[in-house]
């Protein structure tokens, strides 16, 4: 289910020094290096990837299939598949995910809410992967 499948290409960038005010909708891939004040939401037509870099600040909710965070998010985070929290990730809000990879140093101020993959089966548990400390 969470094997190595091809990541969608990052076709959009909110560059460092750029400030976006308002909601953003994107398809495929988006990288945020600047500031975004509003919700960032991936469309559901295609597999989506959202990368929030170390310098980025997002004040609003984020939603995508695969979410990678190494910056600051002040709002709810919803990963429809995989959420990766890098060492400098800071989240102030509730987090929902199917699979979670969290590196040492990442901080969440909110509730973790695992999503069931197949709610009809009821037996499927969310995947939780602990990242190994790099030597």
Short mmCIF file of N, CA and C in Angstrom, two decimals:
data_model
loop_
_atom_site.label_atom_id
_atom_site.label_comp_id
_atom_site.label_asym_id
_atom_site.label_seq_id
_atom_site.Cartn_x
_atom_site.Cartn_y
_atom_site.Cartn_z
N UNK A 1 0.82 -1.19 0.00
CA UNK A 1 0.00 0.00 0.00
C UNK A 1 0.87 1.26 0.00
N UNK A 2 1.90 1.31 0.85
CA UNK A 2 2.74 2.50 0.93
C UNK A 2 4.11 2.22 0.37
N UNK A 3 4.19 1.39 -0.65
CA UNK A 3 5.46 1.06 -1.28
C UNK A 3 6.02 2.27 -2.02
N UNK A 4 7.12 2.04 -2.67
CA UNK A 4 7.78 3.11 -3.40
C UNK A 4 7.08 3.35 -4.72
N UNK A 5 6.10 4.23 -4.73
CA UNK A 5 5.46 4.60 -5.98
C UNK A 5 5.98 5.96 -6.40
N UNK A 6 5.87 6.25 -7.66
CA UNK A 6 6.41 7.50 -8.19
C UNK A 6 5.71 8.70 -7.57
N UNK A 7 6.51 9.68 -7.16
CA UNK A 7 5.97 10.91 -6.61
C UNK A 7 5.53 11.82 -7.75
N UNK A 8 4.47 12.58 -7.54
CA UNK A 8 4.09 13.54 -8.57
C UNK A 8 5.14 14.65 -8.66
N UNK A 9 5.31 15.22 -9.83
CA UNK A 9 6.30 16.29 -9.98
C UNK A 9 5.84 17.57 -9.28
N UNK A 10 6.81 18.30 -8.74
CA UNK A 10 6.51 19.61 -8.15
C UNK A 10 6.51 20.62 -9.28
N UNK A 11 5.32 21.13 -9.59
CA UNK A 11 5.16 22.05 -10.71
C UNK A 11 4.95 23.49 -10.26
N UNK A 12 4.72 23.70 -8.95
CA UNK A 12 4.45 25.05 -8.46
C UNK A 12 5.34 25.34 -7.25
N UNK A 13 5.67 26.61 -7.08
CA UNK A 13 6.55 27.03 -6.00
C UNK A 13 6.08 28.36 -5.44
N UNK A 14 6.00 28.43 -4.12
CA UNK A 14 5.84 29.71 -3.42
C UNK A 14 7.22 29.98 -2.85
N UNK A 15 7.97 30.84 -3.51
CA UNK A 15 9.38 31.04 -3.23
C UNK A 15 9.62 31.83 -1.94
N UNK A 16 10.82 31.68 -1.41
CA UNK A 16 11.24 32.44 -0.24
C UNK A 16 11.14 33.93 -0.59
N UNK A 17 10.62 34.70 0.34
CA UNK A 17 10.42 36.12 0.10
C UNK A 17 9.04 36.44 -0.46
N UNK A 18 8.27 35.40 -0.79
CA UNK A 18 6.92 35.59 -1.32
C UNK A 18 5.91 35.36 -0.21
N UNK A 19 4.89 36.21 -0.18
CA UNK A 19 3.82 36.07 0.81
C UNK A 19 2.50 35.98 0.06
N UNK A 20 1.79 34.88 0.30
CA UNK A 20 0.49 34.64 -0.33
C UNK A 20 -0.58 34.84 0.74
N UNK A 21 -1.60 35.64 0.44
CA UNK A 21 -2.72 35.82 1.35
C UNK A 21 -3.98 35.35 0.65
N UNK A 22 -4.59 34.30 1.18
CA UNK A 22 -5.77 33.70 0.56
C UNK A 22 -5.55 32.21 0.38
N UNK A 23 -6.61 31.51 0.07
CA UNK A 23 -6.54 30.07 -0.09
C UNK A 23 -5.87 29.70 -1.40
N UNK A 24 -5.13 28.59 -1.37
CA UNK A 24 -4.42 28.09 -2.55
C UNK A 24 -4.90 26.68 -2.84
N UNK A 25 -5.24 26.41 -4.10
CA UNK A 25 -5.57 25.06 -4.55
C UNK A 25 -4.56 24.68 -5.61
N UNK A 26 -4.08 23.43 -5.56
CA UNK A 26 -3.07 23.00 -6.52
C UNK A 26 -3.31 21.55 -6.91
N UNK A 27 -2.67 21.14 -8.00
CA UNK A 27 -2.70 19.74 -8.40
C UNK A 27 -1.25 19.27 -8.54
N UNK A 28 -1.05 17.99 -8.43
CA UNK A 28 0.24 17.33 -8.49
C UNK A 28 1.14 17.80 -7.34
N UNK A 29 2.13 18.66 -7.59
CA UNK A 29 3.08 19.00 -6.54
C UNK A 29 3.21 20.49 -6.31
N UNK A 30 3.38 20.87 -5.03
CA UNK A 30 3.61 22.27 -4.64
C UNK A 30 4.66 22.30 -3.56
N UNK A 31 5.63 23.22 -3.71
CA UNK A 31 6.65 23.44 -2.68
C UNK A 31 6.47 24.86 -2.15
N UNK A 32 6.46 24.98 -0.82
CA UNK A 32 6.32 26.28 -0.17
C UNK A 32 7.63 26.60 0.54
N UNK A 33 8.29 27.67 0.11
CA UNK A 33 9.50 28.17 0.77
C UNK A 33 9.23 29.52 1.42
N UNK A 34 8.13 30.16 1.07
CA UNK A 34 7.79 31.49 1.58
C UNK A 34 6.71 31.41 2.65
N UNK A 35 5.81 32.39 2.63
CA UNK A 35 4.74 32.47 3.62
C UNK A 35 3.39 32.36 2.93
N UNK A 36 2.49 31.60 3.53
CA UNK A 36 1.13 31.46 3.01
C UNK A 36 0.15 31.67 4.15
N UNK A 37 -0.76 32.61 3.98
CA UNK A 37 -1.78 32.90 4.99
C UNK A 37 -3.13 32.54 4.39
N UNK A 38 -3.55 31.32 4.63
CA UNK A 38 -4.77 30.76 4.07
C UNK A 38 -4.58 29.27 3.92
N UNK A 39 -5.64 28.57 3.56
CA UNK A 39 -5.57 27.12 3.41
C UNK A 39 -4.87 26.75 2.12
N UNK A 40 -4.12 25.64 2.17
CA UNK A 40 -3.47 25.07 0.98
C UNK A 40 -4.07 23.69 0.79
N UNK A 41 -4.74 23.48 -0.34
CA UNK A 41 -5.48 22.25 -0.57
C UNK A 41 -5.15 21.67 -1.93
N UNK A 42 -4.84 20.37 -1.96
CA UNK A 42 -4.62 19.68 -3.22
C UNK A 42 -5.94 19.18 -3.76
N UNK A 43 -6.10 19.25 -5.07
CA UNK A 43 -7.30 18.68 -5.69
C UNK A 43 -7.21 17.16 -5.60
N UNK A 44 -8.32 16.50 -5.72
CA UNK A 44 -8.34 15.04 -5.55
C UNK A 44 -8.26 14.27 -6.86
N UNK A 45 -8.14 14.96 -7.99
CA UNK A 45 -8.11 14.26 -9.27
C UNK A 45 -6.85 13.42 -9.44
N UNK A 46 -5.72 13.90 -8.95
CA UNK A 46 -4.44 13.21 -9.14
C UNK A 46 -3.76 13.08 -7.78
N UNK A 47 -2.76 12.19 -7.72
CA UNK A 47 -1.96 12.07 -6.51
C UNK A 47 -1.23 13.38 -6.29
N UNK A 48 -1.18 13.84 -5.04
CA UNK A 48 -0.60 15.15 -4.77
C UNK A 48 0.52 15.07 -3.75
N UNK A 49 1.45 16.02 -3.88
CA UNK A 49 2.59 16.14 -2.98
C UNK A 49 2.71 17.60 -2.56
N UNK A 50 2.77 17.85 -1.26
CA UNK A 50 2.96 19.19 -0.71
C UNK A 50 4.20 19.18 0.15
N UNK A 51 5.16 20.05 -0.17
CA UNK A 51 6.40 20.17 0.59
C UNK A 51 6.44 21.56 1.22
N UNK A 52 6.58 21.60 2.54
CA UNK A 52 6.71 22.86 3.27
C UNK A 52 8.12 22.88 3.84
N UNK A 53 8.97 23.73 3.27
CA UNK A 53 10.40 23.70 3.59
C UNK A 53 10.70 24.36 4.94
N UNK A 54 11.94 24.26 5.34
CA UNK A 54 12.39 24.75 6.65
C UNK A 54 12.09 26.23 6.87
N UNK A 55 12.19 27.04 5.84
CA UNK A 55 11.99 28.49 5.99
C UNK A 55 10.52 28.89 5.87
N UNK A 56 9.66 27.97 5.49
CA UNK A 56 8.26 28.29 5.20
C UNK A 56 7.42 28.46 6.45
N UNK A 57 6.42 29.33 6.33
CA UNK A 57 5.41 29.53 7.38
C UNK A 57 4.05 29.47 6.70
N UNK A 58 3.19 28.59 7.19
CA UNK A 58 1.83 28.47 6.67
C UNK A 58 0.87 28.71 7.84
N UNK A 59 0.00 29.70 7.69
CA UNK A 59 -1.04 29.95 8.68
C UNK A 59 -2.37 29.62 8.04
N UNK A 60 -2.80 28.39 8.25
CA UNK A 60 -4.02 27.88 7.65
C UNK A 60 -3.90 26.37 7.56
N UNK A 61 -4.95 25.72 7.14
CA UNK A 61 -4.95 24.28 7.02
C UNK A 61 -4.23 23.82 5.76
N UNK A 62 -3.64 22.63 5.81
CA UNK A 62 -3.02 22.03 4.64
C UNK A 62 -3.61 20.64 4.42
N UNK A 63 -3.89 20.33 3.15
CA UNK A 63 -4.46 19.03 2.78
C UNK A 63 -3.84 18.56 1.48
N UNK A 64 -3.30 17.34 1.49
CA UNK A 64 -2.75 16.71 0.29
C UNK A 64 -2.60 15.22 0.56
N UNK A 65 -2.29 14.45 -0.48
CA UNK A 65 -2.09 13.02 -0.30
C UNK A 65 -0.81 12.76 0.49
N UNK A 66 0.30 13.32 0.02
CA UNK A 66 1.60 13.15 0.67
C UNK A 66 2.08 14.54 1.10
N UNK A 67 2.27 14.72 2.40
CA UNK A 67 2.68 16.01 2.94
C UNK A 67 4.03 15.85 3.63
N UNK A 68 4.98 16.69 3.24
CA UNK A 68 6.31 16.71 3.87
C UNK A 68 6.47 18.08 4.50
N UNK A 69 6.73 18.12 5.81
CA UNK A 69 6.86 19.40 6.52
C UNK A 69 8.21 19.46 7.22
N UNK A 70 8.92 20.58 7.00
CA UNK A 70 10.14 20.88 7.74
C UNK A 70 10.11 22.32 8.22
N UNK A 71 8.99 23.00 8.04
CA UNK A 71 8.81 24.38 8.46
C UNK A 71 7.70 24.48 9.49
N UNK A 72 7.01 25.61 9.50
CA UNK A 72 5.97 25.88 10.50
C UNK A 72 4.59 25.90 9.86
N UNK A 73 3.66 25.18 10.48
CA UNK A 73 2.26 25.21 10.06
C UNK A 73 1.42 25.54 11.28
N UNK A 74 0.63 26.61 11.17
CA UNK A 74 -0.30 26.98 12.23
C UNK A 74 -1.71 26.75 11.71
N UNK A 75 -2.18 25.54 11.92
CA UNK A 75 -3.49 25.14 11.42
C UNK A 75 -3.53 23.63 11.29
N UNK A 76 -4.67 23.07 10.95
CA UNK A 76 -4.79 21.62 10.84
C UNK A 76 -4.05 21.07 9.62
N UNK A 77 -3.51 19.87 9.79
CA UNK A 77 -2.80 19.18 8.71
C UNK A 77 -3.54 17.88 8.42
N UNK A 78 -3.88 17.66 7.13
CA UNK A 78 -4.59 16.45 6.73
C UNK A 78 -3.82 15.79 5.59
N UNK A 79 -3.21 14.63 5.89
CA UNK A 79 -2.49 13.86 4.87
C UNK A 79 -3.35 12.66 4.50
N UNK A 80 -3.83 12.63 3.28
CA UNK A 80 -4.72 11.55 2.85
C UNK A 80 -3.98 10.23 2.70
N UNK A 81 -2.64 10.27 2.62
CA UNK A 81 -1.83 9.05 2.56
C UNK A 81 -0.71 9.12 3.59
N UNK A 82 0.35 9.86 3.30
CA UNK A 82 1.55 9.85 4.13
C UNK A 82 1.89 11.26 4.60
N UNK A 83 2.23 11.37 5.88
CA UNK A 83 2.72 12.63 6.46
C UNK A 83 4.14 12.40 6.93
N UNK A 84 5.08 13.19 6.41
CA UNK A 84 6.48 13.12 6.84
C UNK A 84 6.81 14.41 7.59
N UNK A 85 7.24 14.26 8.83
CA UNK A 85 7.65 15.42 9.63
C UNK A 85 9.15 15.38 9.79
N UNK A 86 9.81 16.33 9.17
CA UNK A 86 11.27 16.44 9.22
C UNK A 86 11.69 17.06 10.56
N UNK A 87 12.98 17.06 10.88
CA UNK A 87 13.44 17.50 12.22
C UNK A 87 13.04 18.91 12.64
N UNK A 88 12.87 19.84 11.71
CA UNK A 88 12.53 21.21 12.10
C UNK A 88 11.05 21.54 11.92
N UNK A 89 10.22 20.51 11.76
CA UNK A 89 8.78 20.71 11.59
C UNK A 89 8.16 21.22 12.89
N UNK A 90 7.29 22.21 12.76
CA UNK A 90 6.54 22.74 13.90
C UNK A 90 5.09 22.86 13.46
N UNK A 91 4.20 22.14 14.14
CA UNK A 91 2.78 22.18 13.80
C UNK A 91 1.99 22.61 15.02
N UNK A 92 1.17 23.65 14.85
CA UNK A 92 0.25 24.10 15.88
C UNK A 92 -1.15 23.86 15.36
N UNK A 93 -1.66 22.66 15.59
CA UNK A 93 -2.98 22.29 15.10
C UNK A 93 -3.12 20.78 15.09
N UNK A 94 -4.32 20.32 14.86
CA UNK A 94 -4.57 18.89 14.83
C UNK A 94 -4.05 18.28 13.54
N UNK A 95 -3.62 17.03 13.64
CA UNK A 95 -3.00 16.33 12.51
C UNK A 95 -3.75 15.04 12.25
N UNK A 96 -4.16 14.83 11.00
CA UNK A 96 -4.78 13.56 10.62
C UNK A 96 -3.97 12.96 9.48
N UNK A 97 -3.83 11.64 9.49
CA UNK A 97 -2.94 10.96 8.56
C UNK A 97 -3.35 9.50 8.44
N UNK A 98 -2.88 8.85 7.37
CA UNK A 98 -3.01 7.40 7.24
C UNK A 98 -1.71 6.77 7.70
N UNK A 99 -0.57 7.30 7.22
CA UNK A 99 0.75 6.84 7.65
C UNK A 99 1.55 8.05 8.10
N UNK A 100 2.36 7.88 9.14
CA UNK A 100 3.12 8.99 9.72
C UNK A 100 4.57 8.59 9.87
N UNK A 101 5.46 9.47 9.40
CA UNK A 101 6.90 9.32 9.63
C UNK A 101 7.37 10.59 10.31
N UNK A 102 7.87 10.46 11.53
CA UNK A 102 8.23 11.65 12.33
C UNK A 102 9.68 11.53 12.77
N UNK A 103 10.48 12.53 12.42
CA UNK A 103 11.88 12.55 12.79
C UNK A 103 12.06 13.22 14.15
N UNK A 104 13.16 12.87 14.81
CA UNK A 104 13.47 13.46 16.11
C UNK A 104 13.64 14.97 15.95
N UNK A 105 13.00 15.73 16.80
CA UNK A 105 13.06 17.19 16.77
C UNK A 105 11.77 17.82 16.28
N UNK A 106 10.95 17.08 15.55
CA UNK A 106 9.66 17.61 15.08
C UNK A 106 8.73 17.80 16.27
N UNK A 107 7.92 18.87 16.23
CA UNK A 107 7.03 19.20 17.34
C UNK A 107 5.60 19.37 16.83
N UNK A 108 4.65 18.74 17.53
CA UNK A 108 3.23 18.90 17.22
C UNK A 108 2.52 19.40 18.47
N UNK A 109 1.83 20.53 18.36
CA UNK A 109 0.99 21.04 19.43
C UNK A 109 -0.45 20.88 18.98
N UNK A 110 -1.01 19.72 19.21
CA UNK A 110 -2.35 19.40 18.76
C UNK A 110 -2.57 17.90 18.88
N UNK A 111 -3.70 17.45 18.42
CA UNK A 111 -4.03 16.03 18.50
C UNK A 111 -3.63 15.31 17.23
N UNK A 112 -3.18 14.06 17.41
CA UNK A 112 -2.91 13.17 16.28
C UNK A 112 -4.14 12.32 16.05
N UNK A 113 -4.64 12.31 14.84
CA UNK A 113 -5.85 11.53 14.51
C UNK A 113 -5.56 10.62 13.33
N UNK A 114 -5.25 9.35 13.60
CA UNK A 114 -5.01 8.43 12.49
C UNK A 114 -6.30 8.14 11.73
N UNK A 115 -6.18 8.06 10.42
CA UNK A 115 -7.32 7.76 9.56
C UNK A 115 -7.27 6.29 9.18
N UNK A 116 -8.39 5.64 9.14
CA UNK A 116 -8.44 4.25 8.73
C UNK A 116 -8.41 4.18 7.21
N UNK A 117 -7.64 3.23 6.70
CA UNK A 117 -7.51 3.07 5.25
C UNK A 117 -8.79 2.53 4.66
N UNK A 118 -9.27 1.43 5.22
CA UNK A 118 -10.51 0.80 4.77
C UNK A 118 -11.45 0.73 5.95
N UNK A 119 -12.27 1.74 6.11
CA UNK A 119 -13.16 1.80 7.26
C UNK A 119 -14.14 0.62 7.26
N UNK A 120 -14.47 0.09 6.09
CA UNK A 120 -15.42 -1.03 6.02
C UNK A 120 -14.83 -2.29 6.65
N UNK A 121 -13.51 -2.49 6.46
CA UNK A 121 -12.87 -3.68 7.02
C UNK A 121 -12.69 -3.55 8.52
N UNK A 122 -12.36 -2.36 9.00
CA UNK A 122 -12.21 -2.12 10.43
C UNK A 122 -10.96 -2.73 11.03
N UNK A 123 -10.28 -3.63 10.33
CA UNK A 123 -9.09 -4.28 10.86
C UNK A 123 -7.82 -3.53 10.51
N UNK A 124 -7.86 -2.70 9.51
CA UNK A 124 -6.68 -2.00 9.04
C UNK A 124 -6.27 -0.93 10.05
N UNK A 125 -5.05 -0.99 10.53
CA UNK A 125 -4.52 -0.01 11.48
C UNK A 125 -3.66 0.99 10.72
N UNK A 126 -3.59 2.24 11.17
CA UNK A 126 -2.73 3.22 10.52
C UNK A 126 -1.27 2.82 10.70
N UNK A 127 -0.45 3.14 9.72
CA UNK A 127 0.96 2.82 9.75
C UNK A 127 1.71 3.92 10.47
N UNK A 128 2.55 3.56 11.42
CA UNK A 128 3.36 4.52 12.15
C UNK A 128 4.79 4.07 12.01
N UNK A 129 5.63 4.90 11.38
CA UNK A 129 7.03 4.55 11.14
C UNK A 129 7.89 5.53 11.93
N UNK A 130 8.76 5.00 12.76
CA UNK A 130 9.66 5.83 13.53
C UNK A 130 10.96 5.99 12.75
N UNK A 131 11.39 7.21 12.56
CA UNK A 131 12.62 7.46 11.84
C UNK A 131 13.81 7.19 12.73
N UNK A 132 14.82 6.55 12.18
CA UNK A 132 16.03 6.25 12.93
C UNK A 132 16.88 7.50 13.03
N UNK A 133 17.54 7.65 14.15
CA UNK A 133 18.42 8.79 14.34
C UNK A 133 19.67 8.60 13.50
N UNK A 134 20.00 9.62 12.71
CA UNK A 134 21.19 9.54 11.87
C UNK A 134 22.44 9.70 12.73
N UNK A 135 23.40 8.86 12.48
CA UNK A 135 24.64 8.90 13.27
C UNK A 135 25.62 9.89 12.70
#
